[in-house]
Coordinates of C-alpha atoms and ligand atoms in Angstrom, one line a residue:
M1 CA 160.0 -13.6 140.1
F2 CA 160.8 -13.5 136.4
D3 CA 158.1 -13.7 133.8
K4 CA 160.2 -14.8 130.9
I5 CA 163.6 -16.4 130.5
L6 CA 165.8 -17.0 127.4
I7 CA 167.6 -20.3 127.4
A8 CA 171.0 -19.7 125.7
N9 CA 171.7 -23.4 125.0
R10 CA 170.5 -26.5 123.2
G11 CA 170.0 -30.2 123.7
E12 CA 169.3 -31.9 126.9
I13 CA 170.3 -28.9 129.1
A14 CA 168.0 -26.5 127.3
L15 CA 165.2 -28.9 127.9
R16 CA 166.2 -29.3 131.6
I17 CA 166.0 -25.6 132.1
L18 CA 162.8 -25.3 130.2
R19 CA 161.2 -27.9 132.5
A20 CA 162.2 -26.0 135.6
C21 CA 160.8 -22.7 134.1
R22 CA 157.5 -24.3 133.2
E23 CA 157.0 -25.7 136.7
M24 CA 157.7 -22.2 138.1
G25 CA 155.2 -20.7 135.7
I26 CA 157.9 -18.8 133.8
Q27 CA 157.6 -18.3 130.0
T28 CA 160.5 -19.7 128.0
V29 CA 162.3 -18.4 124.8
A30 CA 164.4 -21.0 123.0
V31 CA 167.2 -19.8 120.7
H32 CA 168.5 -22.2 118.0
S33 CA 170.7 -22.5 115.0
T34 CA 169.2 -23.7 111.7
A35 CA 170.5 -27.2 112.5
D36 CA 168.2 -27.3 115.5
N37 CA 164.9 -26.1 113.9
D38 CA 163.3 -29.4 114.8
A39 CA 164.9 -29.9 118.3
M40 CA 162.7 -30.8 121.3
H41 CA 163.7 -27.6 123.3
V42 CA 162.5 -25.5 120.3
R43 CA 159.3 -27.4 120.0
L44 CA 158.4 -27.2 123.7
A45 CA 159.4 -23.5 124.3
D46 CA 156.8 -20.8 124.4
E47 CA 158.7 -18.9 121.8
A48 CA 161.7 -19.7 119.6
V49 CA 164.1 -17.5 117.8
C50 CA 166.5 -18.7 115.1
I51 CA 169.9 -17.0 115.8
G52 CA 172.1 -18.2 113.0
P53 CA 173.6 -21.0 110.9
P54 CA 174.9 -24.3 112.4
P55 CA 178.4 -23.4 113.4
A56 CA 178.3 -22.6 117.2
K57 CA 180.4 -19.4 116.7
D58 CA 177.7 -18.0 114.5
S59 CA 174.8 -19.0 116.7
Y60 CA 175.1 -20.4 120.2
L61 CA 178.3 -18.4 120.8
S62 CA 177.1 -15.3 119.1
V63 CA 176.6 -12.7 121.9
S64 CA 175.0 -10.1 119.6
A65 CA 172.5 -12.6 118.2
I66 CA 171.5 -13.9 121.6
L67 CA 171.2 -10.4 123.1
S68 CA 169.1 -9.2 120.2
A69 CA 166.8 -12.2 120.6
A70 CA 166.5 -11.4 124.3
T71 CA 165.7 -7.8 123.7
I72 CA 163.1 -8.5 120.9
A73 CA 161.5 -11.3 123.0
G74 CA 161.4 -9.0 126.1
V75 CA 162.8 -11.5 128.6
D76 CA 163.9 -10.7 132.1
A77 CA 166.8 -13.1 132.3
I78 CA 169.1 -15.4 130.5
H79 CA 170.1 -18.9 131.6
P80 CA 173.3 -20.0 129.9
G81 CA 173.2 -23.8 130.8
Y82 CA 176.7 -25.3 130.6
G83 CA 179.3 -25.0 127.8
F84 CA 178.9 -22.3 125.2
L85 CA 178.7 -18.8 126.9
S86 CA 178.1 -20.1 130.4
E87 CA 181.6 -19.2 131.7
N88 CA 182.1 -16.2 129.5
A89 CA 182.5 -13.3 132.0
D90 CA 182.1 -10.6 129.2
F91 CA 178.8 -12.2 128.1
A92 CA 177.5 -12.2 131.7
A93 CA 178.5 -8.5 132.1
M94 CA 176.9 -7.6 128.8
V95 CA 173.7 -9.3 129.8
E96 CA 173.6 -7.1 132.9
E97 CA 174.5 -4.0 130.9
H98 CA 171.3 -4.8 128.9
K99 CA 169.4 -4.6 132.3
L100 CA 168.8 -8.3 132.2
K101 CA 169.7 -10.9 134.8
F102 CA 172.4 -13.4 134.1
I103 CA 171.3 -16.6 135.9
G104 CA 174.6 -17.5 137.5
P105 CA 177.4 -15.9 139.5
S106 CA 178.7 -12.4 139.1
P107 CA 180.9 -11.6 136.0
D108 CA 183.8 -11.0 138.5
H109 CA 183.6 -14.4 140.0
I110 CA 183.3 -16.1 136.5
R111 CA 186.4 -14.2 135.5
L112 CA 188.3 -15.1 138.6
M113 CA 187.6 -18.8 138.3
G114 CA 188.2 -18.8 134.6
D115 CA 191.8 -18.0 135.3
K116 CA 192.9 -21.2 137.0
I117 CA 196.1 -19.7 138.4
A118 CA 194.2 -16.8 140.0
A119 CA 191.5 -19.3 141.2
K120 CA 194.0 -21.5 142.9
K121 CA 195.6 -18.5 144.6
A122 CA 192.2 -17.1 145.8
L123 CA 191.1 -20.5 147.1
S124 CA 194.4 -21.1 148.8
E125 CA 194.0 -17.7 150.6
A126 CA 190.5 -18.7 151.6
G127 CA 191.8 -21.8 153.4
I128 CA 191.5 -24.5 150.7
P129 CA 194.4 -26.8 150.0
V130 CA 195.5 -26.8 146.3
V131 CA 197.4 -29.2 144.1
P132 CA 201.1 -28.4 144.4
G133 CA 202.5 -26.7 141.3
S134 CA 203.9 -23.5 139.8
D135 CA 203.1 -20.3 141.6
G136 CA 202.2 -18.4 138.4
P137 CA 202.3 -18.8 134.6
L138 CA 205.2 -20.6 133.0
K139 CA 207.4 -18.0 131.2
D140 CA 209.0 -20.3 128.7
A141 CA 210.2 -23.9 128.1
E142 CA 213.3 -23.2 130.2
D143 CA 211.2 -21.9 133.1
A144 CA 208.9 -24.9 132.7
R145 CA 211.8 -27.3 133.0
A146 CA 213.2 -25.5 136.1
Q147 CA 209.7 -25.6 137.8
A148 CA 209.2 -29.3 136.9
D149 CA 212.6 -30.2 138.3
T150 CA 211.6 -28.5 141.6
I151 CA 208.0 -30.0 141.7
G152 CA 209.2 -33.5 140.8
Y153 CA 208.1 -35.7 137.9
P154 CA 205.6 -36.6 136.5
V155 CA 204.1 -33.1 136.1
L156 CA 201.1 -31.9 134.3
I157 CA 201.2 -28.8 132.0
K158 CA 197.8 -27.1 131.9
A159 CA 196.2 -24.2 130.1
T160 CA 195.5 -21.3 132.5
H161 CA 192.2 -20.7 130.7
G162 CA 191.5 -24.3 129.8
G163 CA 188.4 -26.4 130.1
G164 CA 186.7 -29.6 128.9
G165 CA 189.8 -31.7 129.7
R166 CA 191.8 -30.1 126.8
G167 CA 195.1 -28.3 126.8
M168 CA 196.8 -30.7 129.3
K169 CA 199.9 -32.7 128.9
V170 CA 201.7 -35.1 131.3
V171 CA 205.5 -34.9 131.3
E172 CA 207.4 -37.8 132.6
D173 CA 211.0 -36.4 132.6
S174 CA 213.0 -33.3 132.0
S175 CA 213.9 -34.2 128.4
A176 CA 210.2 -34.0 127.4
V177 CA 209.3 -30.6 128.9
G178 CA 210.3 -28.5 125.9
E179 CA 208.2 -30.3 123.4
A180 CA 205.2 -30.6 125.7
F181 CA 205.4 -26.9 126.5
D182 CA 205.4 -25.9 122.8
L183 CA 202.6 -28.3 121.9
T184 CA 200.4 -27.3 124.8
T185 CA 201.0 -23.6 124.1
A186 CA 199.8 -24.0 120.5
E187 CA 196.8 -26.2 121.6
A188 CA 195.8 -23.7 124.3
E189 CA 196.1 -20.7 121.9
A190 CA 193.9 -22.4 119.3
A191 CA 191.3 -23.7 121.8
F192 CA 191.1 -20.9 124.4
G193 CA 192.6 -17.8 122.7
S194 CA 195.4 -17.7 125.3
G195 CA 198.5 -19.8 125.3
E196 CA 199.3 -19.2 129.0
L197 CA 200.2 -22.3 130.9
Y198 CA 200.8 -23.4 134.5
M199 CA 202.1 -26.6 136.0
E200 CA 200.9 -29.1 138.6
K201 CA 202.3 -32.2 140.2
F202 CA 200.6 -35.1 138.3
L203 CA 199.0 -37.2 140.9
A204 CA 199.3 -40.9 140.5
R205 CA 196.0 -42.4 141.7
P206 CA 193.6 -39.7 142.9
R207 CA 189.9 -39.6 142.7
H208 CA 188.0 -36.6 141.3
I209 CA 185.7 -35.5 144.0
E210 CA 183.7 -32.2 143.7
V211 CA 181.5 -30.4 146.1
Q212 CA 178.3 -28.7 145.0
V213 CA 177.4 -25.4 146.6
L214 CA 174.4 -23.1 146.5
A215 CA 174.7 -19.5 147.7
D216 CA 172.3 -16.6 147.7
N217 CA 172.9 -12.8 147.5
Y218 CA 172.7 -12.4 151.3
G219 CA 175.5 -14.6 152.5
A220 CA 173.6 -17.8 153.0
V221 CA 175.6 -20.8 151.7
V222 CA 174.9 -24.6 151.8
H223 CA 176.8 -27.5 150.3
L224 CA 174.9 -30.3 148.7
G225 CA 177.5 -33.0 149.3
E226 CA 180.0 -34.4 146.8
R227 CA 180.0 -36.2 143.5
D228 CA 182.6 -38.7 142.5
C229 CA 183.6 -38.1 138.9
S230 CA 186.7 -40.2 138.7
L231 CA 185.5 -42.3 135.7
Q232 CA 187.0 -40.3 132.9
R233 CA 188.3 -40.8 129.4
R234 CA 190.8 -38.2 128.2
H235 CA 190.1 -36.2 131.3
Q236 CA 186.4 -36.0 130.4
K237 CA 183.8 -37.5 132.8
L238 CA 181.7 -40.5 131.6
I239 CA 180.0 -41.7 134.8
E240 CA 179.4 -39.7 138.0
E241 CA 178.0 -40.8 141.3
A242 CA 176.8 -39.3 144.6
P243 CA 177.8 -39.9 147.3
S244 CA 181.4 -40.9 146.6
P245 CA 182.1 -44.5 147.6
A246 CA 185.5 -43.3 148.9
L247 CA 184.4 -40.8 151.6
N248 CA 183.2 -41.3 155.1
Q249 CA 180.8 -39.0 156.9
M250 CA 183.5 -37.1 158.7
E251 CA 185.5 -36.4 155.5
R252 CA 182.3 -35.3 153.8
Q253 CA 181.4 -32.9 156.6
S254 CA 184.9 -31.6 156.9
I255 CA 185.4 -30.8 153.2
G256 CA 181.8 -29.4 153.0
D257 CA 182.5 -27.0 155.9
R258 CA 185.8 -25.8 154.3
V259 CA 184.1 -25.2 151.0
I260 CA 181.3 -23.2 152.7
G261 CA 183.9 -21.1 154.5
A262 CA 185.7 -20.3 151.2
V263 CA 182.5 -19.5 149.3
K264 CA 181.4 -17.1 152.1
K265 CA 184.8 -15.5 152.0
L266 CA 184.6 -15.0 148.3
G267 CA 181.1 -13.6 148.4
Y268 CA 180.1 -16.0 145.7
R269 CA 176.4 -16.5 144.6
S270 CA 174.4 -19.0 142.6
V271 CA 175.5 -22.6 142.0
G272 CA 179.1 -23.5 141.9
T273 CA 181.3 -26.6 142.1
M274 CA 184.7 -26.9 143.7
E275 CA 186.7 -29.7 142.1
F276 CA 189.3 -31.6 144.0
L277 CA 191.7 -34.4 143.5
Y278 CA 191.5 -36.8 146.5
E279 CA 194.4 -39.0 147.3
D280 CA 195.5 -40.7 150.6
G281 CA 192.8 -38.9 152.6
E282 CA 193.8 -35.4 151.3
F283 CA 191.8 -33.0 149.2
C284 CA 193.6 -30.8 146.7
F285 CA 191.7 -28.1 144.8
I286 CA 192.0 -28.0 141.0
E287 CA 189.3 -25.6 139.8
M288 CA 185.9 -24.1 140.4
N289 CA 183.1 -24.3 137.9
T290 CA 180.9 -21.3 138.0
R291 CA 177.9 -22.8 136.3
L292 CA 175.4 -25.7 136.4
Q293 CA 177.3 -28.9 135.6
V294 CA 176.4 -31.8 133.3
E295 CA 176.4 -34.1 136.3
H296 CA 174.1 -32.0 138.6
P297 CA 171.2 -34.5 138.5
V298 CA 173.0 -37.0 140.8
T299 CA 173.0 -34.3 143.5
E300 CA 169.4 -33.5 142.8
M301 CA 168.5 -37.2 143.1
I302 CA 170.0 -37.6 146.6
C303 CA 169.0 -34.1 147.9
G304 CA 165.5 -33.8 146.4
L305 CA 166.3 -30.3 145.3
D306 CA 165.9 -28.7 141.8
L307 CA 169.2 -26.9 141.2
V308 CA 167.9 -25.0 138.2
R309 CA 164.9 -23.7 140.2
E310 CA 167.3 -22.6 143.0
M311 CA 169.5 -20.8 140.5
I312 CA 166.5 -19.0 139.1
R313 CA 165.2 -18.0 142.5
I314 CA 168.6 -16.8 143.7
S315 CA 169.0 -14.7 140.5
A316 CA 165.6 -13.2 141.0
G317 CA 166.7 -12.0 144.5
A318 CA 165.0 -14.6 146.6
P319 CA 166.8 -15.8 149.8
L320 CA 168.0 -19.4 149.9
G321 CA 165.3 -20.1 152.5
F322 CA 167.0 -23.2 154.1
G323 CA 170.1 -23.9 156.0
Q324 CA 172.7 -26.8 156.0
S325 CA 170.8 -28.8 158.6
E326 CA 167.8 -28.9 156.3
V327 CA 169.7 -30.4 153.5
R328 CA 168.9 -34.1 153.7
F329 CA 170.8 -36.8 151.8
S330 CA 169.0 -40.0 150.8
G331 CA 170.3 -43.0 148.9
H332 CA 172.7 -43.2 146.0
A333 CA 172.6 -41.9 142.4
I334 CA 174.7 -42.7 139.4
E335 CA 174.6 -40.9 136.0
C336 CA 175.8 -42.5 132.7
R337 CA 176.6 -39.9 130.0
I338 CA 175.3 -41.3 126.7
A339 CA 177.2 -40.0 123.7
A340 CA 176.4 -40.7 120.0
E341 CA 179.8 -42.4 119.5
N342 CA 181.0 -45.8 118.5
P343 CA 181.4 -47.7 121.9
D344 CA 184.8 -49.1 120.9
T345 CA 186.5 -46.3 118.8
F346 CA 184.6 -43.3 120.2
T347 CA 184.1 -42.0 116.6
P348 CA 181.2 -39.6 116.6
S349 CA 178.0 -41.0 115.1
P350 CA 175.5 -38.3 114.2
G351 CA 172.5 -39.1 112.2
R352 CA 168.8 -40.1 112.3
V353 CA 167.3 -41.8 115.3
D354 CA 165.1 -44.4 113.6
D355 CA 163.5 -45.7 116.8
Y356 CA 163.7 -44.4 120.4
H357 CA 162.5 -45.9 123.7
A358 CA 163.7 -44.5 127.0
P359 CA 163.8 -46.6 130.1
G360 CA 161.5 -45.7 133.0
G361 CA 160.2 -47.0 136.3
L362 CA 161.0 -46.3 139.9
G363 CA 164.2 -44.3 140.4
V364 CA 165.0 -43.8 136.7
R365 CA 165.5 -40.3 135.1
V366 CA 166.4 -39.6 131.5
D367 CA 167.5 -36.1 130.5
S368 CA 167.5 -36.0 126.8
G369 CA 166.0 -34.2 123.8
L370 CA 165.9 -37.4 121.6
F371 CA 162.8 -38.8 119.9
S372 CA 162.0 -41.2 117.1
G373 CA 162.8 -39.5 113.8
Y374 CA 165.1 -36.8 115.3
T375 CA 168.4 -36.3 113.5
V376 CA 171.5 -35.7 115.7
P377 CA 173.4 -32.9 114.0
P378 CA 177.1 -33.3 113.4
Y379 CA 178.0 -29.8 114.6
Y380 CA 177.9 -30.0 118.4
D381 CA 179.0 -32.1 121.4
S382 CA 178.1 -35.8 121.0
L383 CA 176.3 -36.0 124.4
I384 CA 172.7 -37.0 123.5
A385 CA 171.3 -38.3 126.8
K386 CA 171.9 -38.7 130.4
L387 CA 170.6 -41.7 132.3
I388 CA 170.4 -41.0 136.0
V389 CA 169.3 -43.7 138.4
H390 CA 168.6 -43.5 142.1
G391 CA 168.5 -46.3 144.6
A392 CA 168.2 -46.7 148.4
N393 CA 171.9 -47.7 148.4
R394 CA 174.7 -48.2 145.8
N395 CA 173.9 -51.8 145.2
E396 CA 170.2 -51.1 144.4
C397 CA 171.4 -48.2 142.2
L398 CA 173.7 -50.6 140.2
M399 CA 170.9 -53.2 139.8
R400 CA 168.5 -50.5 138.6
L401 CA 171.1 -49.0 136.2
R402 CA 171.8 -52.4 134.6
R403 CA 168.1 -52.9 134.1
A404 CA 167.6 -49.4 132.7
L405 CA 170.6 -49.6 130.3
G406 CA 169.1 -52.9 129.0
E407 CA 165.8 -51.2 128.3
Y408 CA 167.2 -48.2 126.4
V409 CA 166.6 -48.3 122.6
I410 CA 168.3 -45.7 120.4
D411 CA 168.3 -47.2 116.9
G412 CA 169.9 -45.7 113.8
L413 CA 173.2 -44.5 115.3
D414 CA 176.0 -45.7 117.5
T415 CA 175.9 -44.9 121.2
I416 CA 178.2 -45.8 124.1
I417 CA 175.4 -47.7 125.9
P418 CA 177.3 -51.0 125.3
L419 CA 180.4 -49.6 127.0
H420 CA 178.3 -48.6 130.0
Q421 CA 176.8 -52.1 130.1
R422 CA 180.3 -53.6 130.2
L423 CA 181.4 -51.2 132.9
M424 CA 178.4 -52.1 135.1
N425 CA 179.7 -55.6 135.4
E426 CA 183.4 -54.8 136.1
A427 CA 184.4 -55.9 139.6
D428 CA 186.4 -52.7 140.3
F429 CA 183.5 -50.4 139.4
V430 CA 181.0 -52.6 141.3
D431 CA 183.2 -52.3 144.3
G432 CA 183.7 -48.6 143.9
N433 CA 187.4 -49.2 143.6
Y434 CA 188.6 -46.8 140.9
D435 CA 190.7 -43.7 140.4
I436 CA 190.9 -41.1 137.6
H437 CA 193.1 -43.4 135.5
W438 CA 191.0 -46.5 135.8
L439 CA 188.6 -46.0 132.9
Q440 CA 191.3 -45.0 130.4
K441 CA 193.2 -48.2 131.3
F442 CA 190.0 -50.3 130.9
V443 CA 189.3 -48.8 127.5
D444 CA 192.9 -49.3 126.4
K445 CA 192.9 -52.9 127.6
E446 CA 189.7 -53.6 125.7
K447 CA 191.4 -52.4 122.5
T448 CA 194.2 -54.9 122.7
Ligands
ADP1 P1 189.2 -29.0 132.9 O1 188.7 -27.7 133.3 O2 189.7 -29.1 131.5 O3 188.1 -30.1 133.1 P2 190.6 -29.9 135.3 O4 191.7 -29.1 136.0 O5 189.2 -29.8 136.0 O6 190.4 -29.4 133.8 O7 191.0 -31.4 135.2 C1 190.3 -32.3 134.5 C2 190.8 -33.7 134.9 O8 192.2 -33.9 134.6 C3 190.6 -34.0 136.4 O9 189.4 -34.4 136.7 C4 191.7 -35.1 136.5 O10 191.2 -36.3 136.1 C5 192.8 -34.7 135.6 N1 193.8 -33.8 136.3 C6 193.8 -32.5 136.4 N2 194.8 -32.1 137.2 C7 195.5 -33.2 137.5 C8 196.7 -33.4 138.3 N3 197.4 -32.4 138.9 N4 197.1 -34.7 138.4 C9 196.4 -35.7 137.9 N5 195.3 -35.6 137.1 C10 194.8 -34.3 137.0

């Protein structure tokens, strides 16, 4: 097993990884920008190395700074968390060139899945149904129009190397293709360093359902059930739950088996998530995330497994040690992402937390680096906490979530807790009756 791990991230996920390491008796090295000198993951780590100024490109995205810190601190491995360098195949390869372990999949698998066209092709060949769309990249606006005419409107233009719900545009008819193509190319170039685009049929009322997998270096693969992440704003997840209220046991088993088959065929290792759109009983693959996801705790809560610990064990060469029949699902879990944003306008609200009180009690988990007196810096993602609640069933989970949201005190800045509280009492949400467009419509309706 490893003696020392460097955590190449910040905020709640750095703390999450640190906690798993500490339970395993592994020393931790935090890296941080000057904006995070006072952060909880820095305070709690065994060692901390300042790697640069506040802008992420000069610190959390600086490969040379992170590799230097790893070398100086003498770590065995690097955990990238999510975001930042977690899906950067070149970084993963450089970590290995430095004779360190990258806690995640192989650089080749990260590269493959980072190219969404190649990923769809690989998964389709491995027996997974994919969202209908263009076969390869769109050559130009003319090609895009021809493809859209064949696929049928509405279509979605997407960035091949996109992520985080950005670089996507819905096109309703042929007259709008040219402008959408140009705009998305520019946006993708700026955000992802590649303007390459592809196209998919824009599904009218799907749910976003994703399957969590865990695979070791020796061909053992299990799935840990699904998460329903349909509640999204601007293609970004806000609330996630497991299991999905939309699936029955047979569907769950069937998609789980197919995912396991594909993962085995690919020879993939570590954690991974296959994301699908689910409509009219059909699953269509959209992408695979080759990292730990923000919403992984809902899976942990219903499986009783520590996904970070499993990632670390696998990376250190340990066998998975259990099979599918030993994965037991229990109860229901829901996660609310809490962002430092105005709950009506979604304007970011960084600043000082004057008073802080996290909810607790049976079935309540809070993943957050917040404390009274902490100042949320303006430079990074606005996610400041995740409230995850487990109950024996969905109804108990909802009752507990309402109670926990009511207890949560984060004074001094705006958070979207009031929005979550409103959502908890919406009949459609309570009934589990929602698709990927539902939340956006709810937010738009509230504005008028
Ligand atoms: P990203 O990597 O940026 O998160 P995804 O391909 O995972 O991009 O898509 C993010 C979200 O966008 C999905 O969860 C879904 O809500 C929406 N979306 C993506 N593809 C389609 C599609 N073909 N039709 C309708 N909605 C889609």
